[in-house]
Amino acid sequence: MPTPPRLSIIIPTLNEAAIIEATLTHLQAARAAGAELLVVDGGSQDDTRARATPLASRVIESEPGRARQMNAGAHAARGRQLLFLHADTRLPPGAEAAIAAALAEGRDWGRFDVRLTGRHPLLPVIAFAMNRRSRWTGIATGDQGLFMTREAFAAAGGFPDQPLMEDIEMSRRLKRRSRPACLRERVTTSGRRWEQGGAWRTILLMWRLRWRYWRGASPDDLARAYRHVR
């Protein structure tokens, strides 16, 4: 039986045909070094799966919903360490070694700093604020490339089956085991959310939704509000 990989990279997708090939091509060096690449598709209506298949270790179909897709990928993964990566996010050089070193030092989970790509002048400020807030609170977002041991994932019960804030809730659960390893190496993530929705409008929307979540609002209600505004 083949030796299980140390790291499994899990990418949830939904209609990402325009970018999935570039994302997976960027990860081929990690795959050649032994990482497992799992694409978990939530029912794309374009040719995401066809484009991903030659470049991934496996392409899995799942019920739609980022949390459900990431959980399905984790259950199918063979690696001892799990990295959850958005389809529009790219890893920095040496990411696999940085993850291994952070987890070997006794942390159960962590995330990278983030850099946002795009033309809007506020994007560097937004990324700085995201990274600083994450260090202060110990809460990470999916844009930052969440990684963890398989044991930590299981102890947390996986990502909560909710349509929004699943990364926030997962961070809360993982913090019960350890503070996150906040790596200064930066993943590069598309700033399309802020550019398409308007930078200030999106910032205010996300802060308002987070505030309501901390006050106990239903994730289903928050998801409806998010979709309505977008």
GROMACS .gro file of N, CA, C and O in nm, residues 46-141:
model
  384
   46ASP      N    1  -2.059   2.449  -1.511
   46ASP     CA    2  -1.962   2.469  -1.619
   46ASP      C    3  -1.868   2.349  -1.622
   46ASP      O    4  -1.901   2.242  -1.568
   47ASP      N    5  -1.753   2.361  -1.685
   47ASP     CA    6  -1.664   2.245  -1.696
   47ASP      C    7  -1.551   2.246  -1.594
   47ASP      O    8  -1.439   2.206  -1.622
   48THR      N    9  -1.581   2.292  -1.473
   48THR     CA   10  -1.482   2.291  -1.364
   48THR      C   11  -1.423   2.153  -1.344
   48THR      O   12  -1.301   2.136  -1.336
   49ARG      N   13  -1.508   2.051  -1.334
   49ARG     CA   14  -1.459   1.916  -1.305
   49ARG      C   15  -1.369   1.865  -1.416
   49ARG      O   16  -1.264   1.805  -1.390
   50ALA      N   17  -1.409   1.887  -1.540
   50ALA     CA   18  -1.328   1.839  -1.653
   50ALA      C   19  -1.192   1.906  -1.656
   50ALA      O   20  -1.090   1.842  -1.685
   51ARG      N   21  -1.188   2.034  -1.626
   51ARG     CA   22  -1.061   2.105  -1.628
   51ARG      C   23  -0.972   2.066  -1.511
   51ARG      O   24  -0.849   2.066  -1.521
   52ALA      N   25  -1.034   2.032  -1.398
   52ALA     CA   26  -0.956   1.998  -1.279
   52ALA      C   27  -0.901   1.856  -1.283
   52ALA      O   28  -0.794   1.829  -1.227
   53THR      N   29  -0.970   1.765  -1.348
   53THR     CA   30  -0.936   1.623  -1.340
   53THR      C   31  -0.791   1.591  -1.378
   53THR      O   32  -0.723   1.517  -1.305
   54PRO      N   33  -0.735   1.644  -1.488
   54PRO     CA   34  -0.596   1.608  -1.521
   54PRO      C   35  -0.493   1.664  -1.424
   54PRO      O   36  -0.378   1.617  -1.422
   55LEU      N   37  -0.531   1.764  -1.344
   55LEU     CA   38  -0.434   1.834  -1.261
   55LEU      C   39  -0.447   1.803  -1.113
   55LEU      O   40  -0.365   1.849  -1.033
   56ALA      N   41  -0.548   1.727  -1.074
   56ALA     CA   42  -0.572   1.694  -0.934
   56ALA      C   43  -0.546   1.546  -0.908
   56ALA      O   44  -0.551   1.463  -1.000
   57SER      N   45  -0.517   1.514  -0.782
   57SER     CA   46  -0.507   1.373  -0.745
   57SER      C   47  -0.643   1.306  -0.759
   57SER      O   48  -0.652   1.193  -0.809
   58ARG      N   49  -0.747   1.377  -0.716
   58ARG     CA   50  -0.883   1.328  -0.731
   58ARG      C   51  -0.980   1.446  -0.739
   58ARG      O   52  -0.954   1.551  -0.680
   59VAL      N   53  -1.088   1.427  -0.811
   59VAL     CA   54  -1.198   1.522  -0.812
   59VAL      C   55  -1.319   1.451  -0.753
   59VAL      O   56  -1.360   1.345  -0.801
   60ILE      N   57  -1.376   1.508  -0.650
   60ILE     CA   58  -1.486   1.447  -0.576
   60ILE      C   59  -1.610   1.533  -0.594
   60ILE      O   60  -1.602   1.656  -0.597
   61GLU      N   61  -1.724   1.471  -0.605
   61GLU     CA   62  -1.851   1.545  -0.610
   61GLU      C   63  -1.917   1.540  -0.473
   61GLU      O   64  -1.914   1.438  -0.404
   62SER      N   65  -1.977   1.650  -0.436
   62SER     CA   66  -2.035   1.664  -0.303
   62SER      C   67  -2.164   1.745  -0.312
   62SER      O   68  -2.190   1.813  -0.411
   63GLU      N   69  -2.243   1.740  -0.205
   63GLU     CA   70  -2.352   1.834  -0.192
   63GLU      C   71  -2.295   1.975  -0.192
   63GLU      O   72  -2.185   1.997  -0.142
   64PRO      N   73  -2.368   2.072  -0.246
   64PRO     CA   74  -2.317   2.209  -0.246
   64PRO      C   75  -2.311   2.268  -0.106
   64PRO      O   76  -2.384   2.225  -0.016
   65GLY      N   77  -2.224   2.366  -0.092
   65GLY     CA   78  -2.203   2.428   0.039
   65GLY      C   79  -2.058   2.412   0.077
   65GLY      O   80  -2.008   2.299   0.084
   66ARG      N   81  -1.989   2.524   0.099
   66ARG     CA   82  -1.844   2.516   0.122
   66ARG      C   83  -1.809   2.426   0.239
   66ARG      O   84  -1.716   2.346   0.232
   67ALA      N   85  -1.883   2.437   0.350
   67ALA     CA   86  -1.854   2.354   0.467
   67ALA      C   87  -1.871   2.206   0.434
   67ALA      O   88  -1.786   2.123   0.469
   68ARG      N   89  -1.980   2.172   0.368
   68ARG     CA   90  -2.004   2.032   0.332
   68ARG      C   91  -1.895   1.981   0.238
   68ARG      O   92  -1.848   1.867   0.252
   69GLN      N   93  -1.855   2.065   0.143
   69GLN     CA   94  -1.753   2.023   0.048
   69GLN      C   95  -1.619   2.001   0.117
   69GLN      O   96  -1.548   1.904   0.089
   70MET      N   97  -1.583   2.091   0.207
   70MET     CA   98  -1.455   2.076   0.277
   70MET      C   99  -1.457   1.953   0.367
   70MET      O  100  -1.356   1.881   0.378
   71ASN      N  101  -1.570   1.927   0.431
   71ASN     CA  102  -1.580   1.806   0.514
   71ASN      C  103  -1.569   1.680   0.429
   71ASN      O  104  -1.502   1.584   0.467
   72ALA      N  105  -1.634   1.681   0.312
   72ALA     CA  106  -1.624   1.565   0.223
   72ALA      C  107  -1.480   1.544   0.178
   72ALA      O  108  -1.431   1.430   0.172
   73GLY      N  109  -1.410   1.652   0.149
   73GLY     CA  110  -1.270   1.640   0.110
   73GLY      C  111  -1.184   1.587   0.223
   73GLY      O  112  -1.095   1.503   0.200
   74ALA      N  113  -1.209   1.634   0.344
   74ALA     CA  114  -1.130   1.587   0.459
   74ALA      C  115  -1.151   1.438   0.483
   74ALA      O  116  -1.056   1.365   0.514
   75HIS      N  117  -1.274   1.392   0.468
   75HIS     CA  118  -1.302   1.250   0.491
   75HIS      C  119  -1.240   1.162   0.382
   75HIS      O  120  -1.204   1.047   0.408
   76ALA      N  121  -1.226   1.217   0.262
   76ALA     CA  122  -1.166   1.141   0.153
   76ALA      C  123  -1.013   1.151   0.152
   76ALA      O  124  -0.946   1.069   0.090
   77ALA      N  125  -0.960   1.251   0.220
   77ALA     CA  126  -0.816   1.277   0.216
   77ALA      C  127  -0.737   1.168   0.287
   77ALA      O  128  -0.784   1.107   0.383
   78ARG      N  129  -0.615   1.148   0.242
   78ARG     CA  130  -0.526   1.048   0.302
   78ARG      C  131  -0.418   1.110   0.387
   78ARG      O  132  -0.346   1.042   0.458
   79GLY      N  133  -0.402   1.242   0.381
   79GLY     CA  134  -0.291   1.308   0.449
   79GLY      C  135  -0.311   1.321   0.599
   79GLY      O  136  -0.424   1.323   0.649
   80ARG      N  137  -0.199   1.332   0.670
   80ARG     CA  138  -0.202   1.353   0.814
   80ARG      C  139  -0.229   1.499   0.848
   80ARG      O  140  -0.270   1.531   0.960
   81GLN      N  141  -0.200   1.586   0.753
   81GLN     CA  142  -0.224   1.729   0.769
   81GLN      C  143  -0.318   1.775   0.657
   81GLN      O  144  -0.308   1.728   0.544
   82LEU      N  145  -0.409   1.867   0.691
   82LEU     CA  146  -0.511   1.912   0.597
   82LEU      C  147  -0.498   2.062   0.575
   82LEU      O  148  -0.486   2.138   0.672
   83LEU      N  149  -0.500   2.103   0.450
   83LEU     CA  150  -0.499   2.244   0.414
   83LEU      C  151  -0.621   2.272   0.328
   83LEU      O  152  -0.641   2.207   0.224
   84PHE      N  153  -0.702   2.368   0.371
   84PHE     CA  154  -0.824   2.404   0.298
   84PHE      C  155  -0.797   2.535   0.224
   84PHE      O  156  -0.768   2.638   0.286
   85LEU      N  157  -0.809   2.527   0.092
   85LEU     CA  158  -0.767   2.638   0.006
   85LEU      C  159  -0.882   2.678  -0.085
   85LEU      O  160  -0.945   2.593  -0.148
   86HIS      N  161  -0.910   2.808  -0.092
   86HIS     CA  162  -1.010   2.856  -0.185
   86HIS      C  163  -0.958   2.845  -0.328
   86HIS      O  164  -0.837   2.849  -0.353
   87ALA      N  165  -1.050   2.837  -0.422
   87ALA     CA  166  -1.012   2.817  -0.561
   87ALA      C  167  -0.938   2.936  -0.620
   87ALA      O  168  -0.868   2.923  -0.720
   88ASP      N  169  -0.952   3.054  -0.558
   88ASP     CA  170  -0.883   3.172  -0.610
   88ASP      C  171  -0.763   3.212  -0.524
   88ASP      O  172  -0.717   3.326  -0.528
   89THR      N  173  -0.711   3.116  -0.447
   89THR     CA  174  -0.599   3.143  -0.357
   89THR      C  175  -0.477   3.064  -0.398
   89THR      O  176  -0.488   2.946  -0.433
   90ARG      N  177  -0.359   3.128  -0.392
   90ARG     CA  178  -0.235   3.062  -0.427
   90ARG      C  179  -0.140   3.062  -0.307
   90ARG      O  180  -0.132   3.160  -0.233
   91LEU      N  181  -0.069   2.952  -0.293
   91LEU     CA  182   0.023   2.936  -0.181
   91LEU      C  183   0.156   3.006  -0.208
   91LEU      O  184   0.199   3.015  -0.323
   92PRO      N  185   0.225   3.049  -0.103
   92PRO     CA  186   0.359   3.103  -0.120
   92PRO      C  187   0.460   2.990  -0.138
   92PRO      O  188   0.431   2.874  -0.106
   93PRO      N  189   0.579   3.020  -0.190
   93PRO     CA  190   0.682   2.916  -0.199
   93PRO      C  191   0.714   2.859  -0.061
   93PRO      O  192   0.719   2.932   0.038
   94GLY      N  193   0.735   2.728  -0.057
   94GLY     CA  194   0.770   2.664   0.069
   94GLY      C  195   0.656   2.648   0.167
   94GLY      O  196   0.679   2.624   0.287
   95ALA      N  197   0.532   2.659   0.119
   95ALA     CA  198   0.417   2.654   0.209
   95ALA      C  199   0.408   2.520   0.282
   95ALA      O  200   0.377   2.516   0.402
   96GLU      N  201   0.434   2.411   0.212
   96GLU     CA  202   0.422   2.279   0.275
   96GLU      C  203   0.519   2.264   0.391
   96GLU      O  204   0.484   2.212   0.498
   97ALA      N  205   0.643   2.310   0.373
   97ALA     CA  206   0.742   2.303   0.480
   97ALA      C  207   0.704   2.394   0.596
   97ALA      O  208   0.725   2.358   0.713
   98ALA      N  209   0.649   2.510   0.566
   98ALA     CA  210   0.608   2.602   0.672
   98ALA      C  211   0.495   2.543   0.756
   98ALA      O  212   0.494   2.556   0.879
   99ILE      N  213   0.401   2.476   0.690
   99ILE     CA  214   0.292   2.410   0.763
   99ILE      C  215   0.347   2.300   0.852
   99ILE      O  216   0.312   2.289   0.970
  100ALA      N  217   0.433   2.217   0.795
  100ALA     CA  218   0.489   2.106   0.872
  100ALA      C  219   0.566   2.157   0.994
  100ALA      O  220   0.555   2.100   1.104
  101ALA      N  221   0.644   2.264   0.977
  101ALA     CA  222   0.722   2.317   1.089
  101ALA      C  223   0.630   2.374   1.197
  101ALA      O  224   0.654   2.353   1.317
  102ALA      N  225   0.524   2.444   1.157
  102ALA     CA  226   0.433   2.502   1.255
  102ALA      C  227   0.362   2.395   1.336
  102ALA      O  228   0.348   2.406   1.458
  103LEU      N  229   0.318   2.290   1.270
  103LEU     CA  230   0.247   2.183   1.341
  103LEU      C  231   0.342   2.098   1.424
  103LEU      O  232   0.302   2.043   1.528
  104ALA      N  233   0.468   2.089   1.381
  104ALA     CA  234   0.567   2.012   1.459
  104ALA      C  235   0.603   2.084   1.589
  104ALA      O  236   0.650   2.020   1.684
  105GLU      N  237   0.579   2.215   1.596
  105GLU     CA  238   0.612   2.292   1.716
  105GLU      C  239   0.502   2.286   1.821
  105GLU      O  240   0.510   2.354   1.923
  106GLY      N  241   0.399   2.207   1.797
  106GLY     CA  242   0.297   2.186   1.897
  106GLY      C  243   0.165   2.254   1.872
  106GLY      O  244   0.069   2.234   1.949
  107ARG      N  245   0.155   2.335   1.766
  107ARG     CA  246   0.026   2.392   1.732
  107ARG      C  247  -0.057   2.289   1.658
  107ARG      O  248  -0.003   2.206   1.585
  108ASP      N  249  -0.188   2.294   1.677
  108ASP     CA  250  -0.277   2.200   1.611
  108ASP      C  251  -0.333   2.253   1.480
  108ASP      O  252  -0.385   2.177   1.399
  109TRP      N  253  -0.321   2.385   1.461
  109TRP     CA  254  -0.380   2.445   1.341
  109TRP      C  255  -0.317   2.581   1.318
  109TRP      O  256  -0.239   2.630   1.401
  110GLY      N  257  -0.352   2.641   1.204
  110GLY     CA  258  -0.297   2.773   1.176
  110GLY      C  259  -0.349   2.828   1.044
  110GLY      O  260  -0.437   2.770   0.981
  111ARG      N  261  -0.290   2.938   1.005
  111ARG     CA  262  -0.326   3.003   0.880
  111ARG      C  263  -0.209   3.089   0.835
  111ARG      O  264  -0.115   3.116   0.909
  112PHE      N  265  -0.214   3.135   0.711
  112PHE     CA  266  -0.114   3.223   0.655
  112PHE      C  267  -0.161   3.368   0.664
  112PHE      O  268  -0.280   3.395   0.681
  113ASP      N  269  -0.068   3.461   0.654
  113ASP     CA  270  -0.107   3.597   0.621
  113ASP      C  271  -0.160   3.596   0.478
  113ASP      O  272  -0.134   3.504   0.401
  114VAL      N  273  -0.233   3.703   0.442
  114VAL     CA  274  -0.294   3.708   0.311
  114VAL      C  275  -0.254   3.836   0.238
  114VAL      O  276  -0.233   3.940   0.300
  115ARG      N  277  -0.240   3.825   0.109
  115ARG     CA  278  -0.224   3.940   0.019
  115ARG      C  279  -0.339   3.937  -0.080
  115ARG      O  280  -0.368   3.831  -0.137
  116LEU      N  281  -0.405   4.049  -0.102
  116LEU     CA  282  -0.518   4.057  -0.194
  116LEU      C  283  -0.473   4.117  -0.326
  116LEU      O  284  -0.406   4.222  -0.328
  117THR      N  285  -0.508   4.052  -0.436
  117THR     CA  286  -0.471   4.102  -0.568
  117THR      C  287  -0.587   4.179  -0.629
  117THR      O  288  -0.704   4.145  -0.608
  118GLY      N  289  -0.555   4.281  -0.704
  118GLY     CA  290  -0.657   4.362  -0.769
  118GLY      C  291  -0.609   4.506  -0.780
  118GLY      O  292  -0.498   4.540  -0.739
  119ARG      N  293  -0.695   4.590  -0.835
  119ARG     CA  294  -0.656   4.727  -0.863
  119ARG      C  295  -0.699   4.828  -0.758
  119ARG      O  296  -0.648   4.939  -0.754
  120HIS      N  297  -0.794   4.791  -0.674
  120HIS     CA  298  -0.846   4.889  -0.579
  120HIS      C  299  -0.737   4.927  -0.477
  120HIS      O  300  -0.672   4.840  -0.420
  121PRO      N  301  -0.718   5.056  -0.452
  121PRO     CA  302  -0.610   5.098  -0.361
  121PRO      C  303  -0.631   5.056  -0.216
  121PRO      O  304  -0.535   5.056  -0.137
  122LEU      N  305  -0.752   5.020  -0.179
  122LEU     CA  306  -0.778   4.978  -0.041
  122LEU      C  307  -0.741   4.833  -0.014
  122LEU      O  308  -0.736   4.791   0.102
  123LEU      N  309  -0.716   4.753  -0.117
  123LEU     CA  310  -0.691   4.611  -0.096
  123LEU      C  311  -0.572   4.583  -0.004
  123LEU      O  312  -0.582   4.495   0.084
  124PRO      N  313  -0.459   4.652  -0.017
  124PRO     CA  314  -0.349   4.627   0.079
  124PRO      C  315  -0.389   4.662   0.223
  124PRO      O  316  -0.345   4.594   0.318
  125VAL      N  317  -0.469   4.765   0.240
  125VAL     CA  318  -0.514   4.803   0.374
  125VAL      C  319  -0.607   4.696   0.431
  125VAL      O  320  -0.598   4.661   0.549
  126ILE      N  321  -0.696   4.646   0.347
  126ILE     CA  322  -0.788   4.540   0.391
  126ILE      C  323  -0.710   4.416   0.432
  126ILE      O  324  -0.738   4.355   0.537
  127ALA      N  325  -0.611   4.376   0.352
  127ALA     CA  326  -0.530   4.258   0.386
  127ALA      C  327  -0.455   4.280   0.516
  127ALA      O  328  -0.448   4.189   0.601
  128PHE      N  329  -0.396   4.398   0.535
  128PHE     CA  330  -0.326   4.429   0.660
  128PHE      C  331  -0.419   4.415   0.780
  128PHE      O  332  -0.383   4.355   0.882
  129ALA      N  333  -0.541   4.469   0.766
  129ALA     CA  334  -0.637   4.462   0.876
  129ALA      C  335  -0.678   4.318   0.904
  129ALA      O  336  -0.694   4.278   1.020
  130MET      N  337  -0.698   4.239   0.798
  130MET     CA  338  -0.734   4.098   0.817
  130MET      C  339  -0.625   4.024   0.894
  130MET      O  340  -0.654   3.948   0.988
  131ASN      N  341  -0.501   4.045   0.856
  131ASN     CA  342  -0.390   3.975   0.921
  131ASN      C  343  -0.374   4.019   1.066
  131ASN      O  344  -0.352   3.935   1.155
  132ARG      N  345  -0.384   4.149   1.090
  132ARG     CA  346  -0.369   4.198   1.226
  132ARG      C  347  -0.483   4.151   1.315
  132ARG      O  348  -0.462   4.108   1.429
  133ARG      N  349  -0.606   4.161   1.265
  133ARG     CA  350  -0.721   4.117   1.343
  133ARG      C  351  -0.710   3.969   1.379
  133ARG      O  352  -0.740   3.927   1.492
  134SER      N  353  -0.663   3.888   1.283
  134SER     CA  354  -0.650   3.745   1.307
  134SER      C  355  -0.549   3.716   1.417
  134SER      O  356  -0.569   3.626   1.498
  135ARG      N  357  -0.440   3.793   1.420
  135ARG     CA  358  -0.341   3.772   1.526
  135ARG      C  359  -0.397   3.809   1.663
  135ARG      O  360  -0.368   3.744   1.762
  136TRP      N  361  -0.473   3.916   1.667
  136TRP     CA  362  -0.530   3.959   1.794
  136TRP      C  363  -0.634   3.862   1.848
  136TRP      O  364  -0.638   3.833   1.968
  137THR      N  365  -0.720   3.814   1.760
  137THR     CA  366  -0.835   3.735   1.804
  137THR      C  367  -0.813   3.584   1.801
  137THR      O  368  -0.887   3.511   1.867
  138GLY      N  369  -0.714   3.538   1.723
  138GLY     CA  370  -0.699   3.395   1.705
  138GLY      C  371  -0.805   3.335   1.615
  138GLY      O  372  -0.824   3.213   1.612
  139ILE      N  373  -0.876   3.419   1.541
  139ILE     CA  374  -0.979   3.375   1.447
  139ILE      C  375  -0.926   3.393   1.305
  139ILE      O  376  -0.871   3.498   1.271
  140ALA      N  377  -0.942   3.290   1.222
  140ALA     CA  378  -0.892   3.294   1.085
  140ALA      C  379  -1.008   3.288   0.987
  140ALA      O  380  -1.117   3.241   1.020
  141THR      N  381  -0.985   3.335   0.866
  141THR     CA  382  -1.085   3.325   0.761
  141THR      C  383  -1.035   3.228   0.654
  141THR      O  384  -0.914   3.204   0.642
   0.00000   0.00000   0.00000
